[in-house]
PDB file of C-alpha atoms in Angstrom:
ATOM      1  CA  MET A 327       5.020   0.754  -2.934  1.00 65.00           C
ATOM      2  CA  GLN A 328       7.791  -1.561  -2.055  1.00 69.00           C
ATOM      3  CA  LEU A 329      10.179  -3.832  -3.958  1.00 66.00           C
ATOM      4  CA  LYS A 330       8.762  -7.500  -3.753  1.00 70.00           C
ATOM      5  CA  ASN A 331      11.867  -8.589  -2.040  1.00 67.00           C
ATOM      6  CA  VAL A 332      12.847  -5.471  -0.018  1.00 69.00           C
ATOM      7  CA  LYS A 333      15.766  -5.918   2.477  1.00 68.00           C
ATOM      8  CA  VAL A 334      14.976  -3.082   4.917  1.00 75.00           C
ATOM      9  CA  ARG A 335      13.845  -3.013   8.502  1.00 85.00           C
ATOM     10  CA  CYS A 336      10.486  -4.248   9.036  1.00 86.00           C
ATOM     11  CA  ILE A 337       8.014  -3.733  11.811  1.00 89.00           C
ATOM     12  CA  LYS A 338       5.564  -6.765  12.382  1.00 91.00           C
ATOM     13  CA  GLN A 339       2.283  -6.446  14.047  1.00 90.00           C
ATOM     14  CA  SER A 340      -0.989  -8.013  14.486  1.00 90.00           C
ATOM     15  CA  LEU A 341      -3.995  -5.674  13.679  1.00 90.00           C
ATOM     16  CA  PRO A 342      -7.718  -6.285  13.428  1.00 88.00           C
ATOM     17  CA  ARG A 343      -9.223  -6.947   9.728  1.00 86.00           C
ATOM     18  CA  PHE A 344      -5.739  -8.057   8.487  1.00 89.00           C
ATOM     19  CA  GLU A 345      -5.396 -11.418   6.939  1.00 80.00           C
ATOM     20  CA  ASP A 346      -1.967 -12.018   8.126  1.00 86.00           C
ATOM     21  CA  VAL A 347       0.853 -10.383  10.313  1.00 90.00           C
ATOM     22  CA  VAL A 348       1.133  -6.697   9.104  1.00 91.00           C
ATOM     23  CA  LYS A 349       4.727  -5.924   7.842  1.00 90.00           C
ATOM     24  CA  THR A 350       5.328  -2.278   7.516  1.00 91.00           C
ATOM     25  CA  TYR A 351       8.344  -0.697   6.260  1.00 89.00           C
ATOM     26  CA  SER A 352       7.941   3.030   7.102  1.00 90.00           C
ATOM     27  CA  PRO A 353       6.291   5.153   9.931  1.00 92.00           C
ATOM     28  CA  LEU A 354       3.785   6.331   7.102  1.00 93.00           C
ATOM     29  CA  GLN A 355       2.794   2.655   6.167  1.00 93.00           C
ATOM     30  CA  GLN A 356       2.477   1.816   9.877  1.00 93.00           C
ATOM     31  CA  ALA A 357       0.196   4.714  10.514  1.00 93.00           C
ATOM     32  CA  ALA A 358      -1.953   3.893   7.587  1.00 93.00           C
ATOM     33  CA  ALA A 359      -2.317   0.262   8.676  1.00 93.00           C
ATOM     34  CA  LYS A 360      -3.528   1.302  12.079  1.00 93.00           C
ATOM     35  CA  SER A 361      -5.977   3.708  10.529  1.00 93.00           C
ATOM     36  CA  LEU A 362      -7.375   1.254   7.921  1.00 92.00           C
ATOM     37  CA  SER A 363      -7.810  -1.291  10.649  1.00 92.00           C
ATOM     38  CA  ASP A 364      -9.915   1.130  12.571  1.00 91.00           C
ATOM     39  CA  ASN A 365     -12.226   1.566   9.600  1.00 87.00           C
ATOM     40  CA  SER A 366     -15.290  -0.478   9.892  1.00 87.00           C
ATOM     41  CA  ASP A 367     -16.189  -0.299   6.178  1.00 89.00           C
ATOM     42  CA  PHE A 368     -13.584  -2.966   5.442  1.00 91.00           C
ATOM     43  CA  GLU A 369     -14.064  -6.668   5.938  1.00 92.00           C
ATOM     44  CA  SER A 370     -10.611  -7.704   5.411  1.00 93.00           C
ATOM     45  CA  ILE A 371      -7.125  -5.999   4.363  1.00 94.00           C
ATOM     46  CA  ALA A 372      -4.075  -7.326   2.842  1.00 92.00           C
ATOM     47  CA  CYS A 373      -0.683  -5.834   3.129  1.00 92.00           C
ATOM     48  CA  ASN A 374       2.102  -5.772   0.626  1.00 90.00           C
ATOM     49  CA  VAL A 375       0.279  -7.408  -2.179  1.00 90.00           C
ATOM     50  CA  GLU A 376       2.231  -8.255  -5.143  1.00 90.00           C
ATOM     51  CA  SER A 377       0.927  -6.191  -8.159  1.00 86.00           C
ATOM     52  CA  ILE A 378       2.951  -4.673 -10.832  1.00 86.00           C
ATOM     53  CA  THR A 379       6.279  -5.205 -12.649  1.00 88.00           C
ATOM     54  CA  VAL A 380       7.987  -2.191 -14.100  1.00 86.00           C
ATOM     55  CA  ASP A 381      11.151  -2.472 -16.105  1.00 86.00           C
ATOM     56  CA  GLY A 382      11.532  -6.079 -14.907  1.00 88.00           C
ATOM     57  CA  ILE A 383      11.215  -5.319 -11.222  1.00 88.00           C
ATOM     58  CA  THR A 384       8.184  -6.637  -9.204  1.00 90.00           C
ATOM     59  CA  TYR A 385       6.459  -4.122  -6.784  1.00 91.00           C
ATOM     60  CA  THR A 386       3.759  -4.661  -4.235  1.00 92.00           C
ATOM     61  CA  THR A 387       0.768  -2.560  -3.405  1.00 94.00           C
ATOM     62  CA  ASP A 388       0.731  -1.373   0.237  1.00 93.00           C
ATOM     63  CA  PHE A 389      -2.810  -2.102   1.160  1.00 95.00           C
ATOM     64  CA  VAL A 390      -5.740  -3.958  -0.675  1.00 95.00           C
ATOM     65  CA  CYS A 391      -8.954  -3.671   1.286  1.00 94.00           C
ATOM     66  CA  LYS A 392     -12.200  -5.749   0.730  1.00 94.00           C
ATOM     67  CA  GLY A 393     -15.237  -3.902   1.665  1.00 92.00           C
ATOM     68  CA  LYS A 394     -18.285  -5.516   3.234  1.00 91.00           C
ATOM     69  CA  ASP A 395     -20.103  -5.172  -0.064  1.00 91.00           C
ATOM     70  CA  GLY A 396     -17.460  -7.192  -1.806  1.00 90.00           C
ATOM     71  CA  SER A 397     -15.760  -3.944  -3.416  1.00 93.00           C
ATOM     72  CA  LEU A 398     -11.935  -3.647  -3.584  1.00 94.00           C
ATOM     73  CA  ALA A 399      -9.780  -0.640  -2.767  1.00 95.00           C
ATOM     74  CA  ALA A 400      -6.009  -0.384  -3.224  1.00 96.00           C
ATOM     75  CA  PHE A 401      -3.908   2.168  -1.437  1.00 96.00           C
ATOM     76  CA  GLU A 402      -0.310   3.263  -2.026  1.00 96.00           C
ATOM     77  CA  CYS A 403       1.800   4.993   0.675  1.00 95.00           C
ATOM     78  CA  VAL A 404       3.873   7.761  -0.494  1.00 95.00           C
ATOM     79  CA  TYR A 405       5.755  10.609   1.353  1.00 94.00           C
ATOM     80  CA  ARG A 406       4.809  14.034  -0.022  1.00 94.00           C
ATOM     81  CA  LYS A 407       8.335  14.923  -0.846  1.00 93.00           C
ATOM     82  CA  HIS A 408       8.451  11.918  -3.200  1.00 93.00           C
ATOM     83  CA  LEU A 409       5.323  12.905  -5.254  1.00 92.00           C
ATOM     84  CA  THR A 410       7.221  14.847  -7.808  1.00 92.00           C
ATOM     85  CA  LYS A 411      10.087  12.265  -8.503  1.00 94.00           C
ATOM     86  CA  PRO A 412       9.594  10.787 -11.988  1.00 95.00           C
ATOM     87  CA  LYS A 413      10.173   7.204 -10.941  1.00 92.00           C
ATOM     88  CA  THR A 414       7.495   7.558  -8.264  1.00 93.00           C
ATOM     89  CA  VAL A 415       5.085   9.031 -10.684  1.00 94.00           C
ATOM     90  CA  LYS A 416       5.687   6.193 -13.038  1.00 93.00           C
ATOM     91  CA  LEU A 417       5.123   3.567 -10.401  1.00 93.00           C
ATOM     92  CA  LEU A 418       1.978   5.191  -9.290  1.00 94.00           C
ATOM     93  CA  ASP A 419       0.515   5.382 -12.801  1.00 94.00           C
ATOM     94  CA  ALA A 420       1.265   1.726 -13.241  1.00 94.00           C
ATOM     95  CA  SER A 421      -0.258   0.894  -9.944  1.00 94.00           C
ATOM     96  CA  GLN A 422      -3.350   2.912 -10.610  1.00 95.00           C
ATOM     97  CA  ALA A 423      -3.854   1.333 -14.135  1.00 95.00           C
ATOM     98  CA  PHE A 424      -3.424  -2.108 -12.664  1.00 94.00           C
ATOM     99  CA  TRP A 425      -6.122  -1.772  -9.924  1.00 95.00           C
ATOM    100  CA  LEU A 426      -8.730   0.283 -11.936  1.00 96.00           C
ATOM    101  CA  GLY A 427      -8.254  -2.267 -14.707  1.00 94.00           C
ATOM    102  CA  ARG A 428      -9.485  -4.733 -12.076  1.00 94.00           C
ATOM    103  CA  GLY A 429     -12.383  -2.758 -10.884  1.00 94.00           C
ATOM    104  CA  ALA A 430     -10.933  -1.578  -7.732  1.00 95.00           C
ATOM    105  CA  ALA A 431     -10.938   1.818  -6.140  1.00 95.00           C
ATOM    106  CA  TRP A 432      -7.436   3.323  -5.945  1.00 96.00           C
ATOM    107  CA  GLY A 433      -5.841   6.059  -3.736  1.00 95.00           C
ATOM    108  CA  ILE A 434      -2.716   7.420  -2.347  1.00 96.00           C
ATOM    109  CA  ILE A 435      -1.994   7.838   1.463  1.00 95.00           C
ATOM    110  CA  VAL A 436       0.342  10.772   2.273  1.00 95.00           C
ATOM    111  CA  GLU A 437       1.499  12.245   5.625  1.00 91.00           C
ATOM    112  CA  LYS A 438      -0.070  15.177   7.256  1.00 84.00           C
ATOM    113  CA  GLU A 439       1.563  18.481   6.686  1.00 73.00           C
TER     114      GLU A 439
END
């Protein structure tokens, strides 16, 4: 999850299955983008999709994938060390409720240990 108008370093790249240029803001998000683009189950993938507003601040979902069967899946990239932080938990809960309410599968991507 990112702020909608984040002002940090961004890496831009073109990857298969992505609708636009992929803008990633962390090594974890970049690795996830490459992994998702290699997944043949997805027809198209959107990156940094505006989704939730919490306490008046708009956030984006890292990846929204459309399957070949028309299903949707949303993924959030979170570093393992941030999973226990109250704000992160609050944002993940809001994201999960948002996407499950729209009939999409939802998941978290974390780095390898």
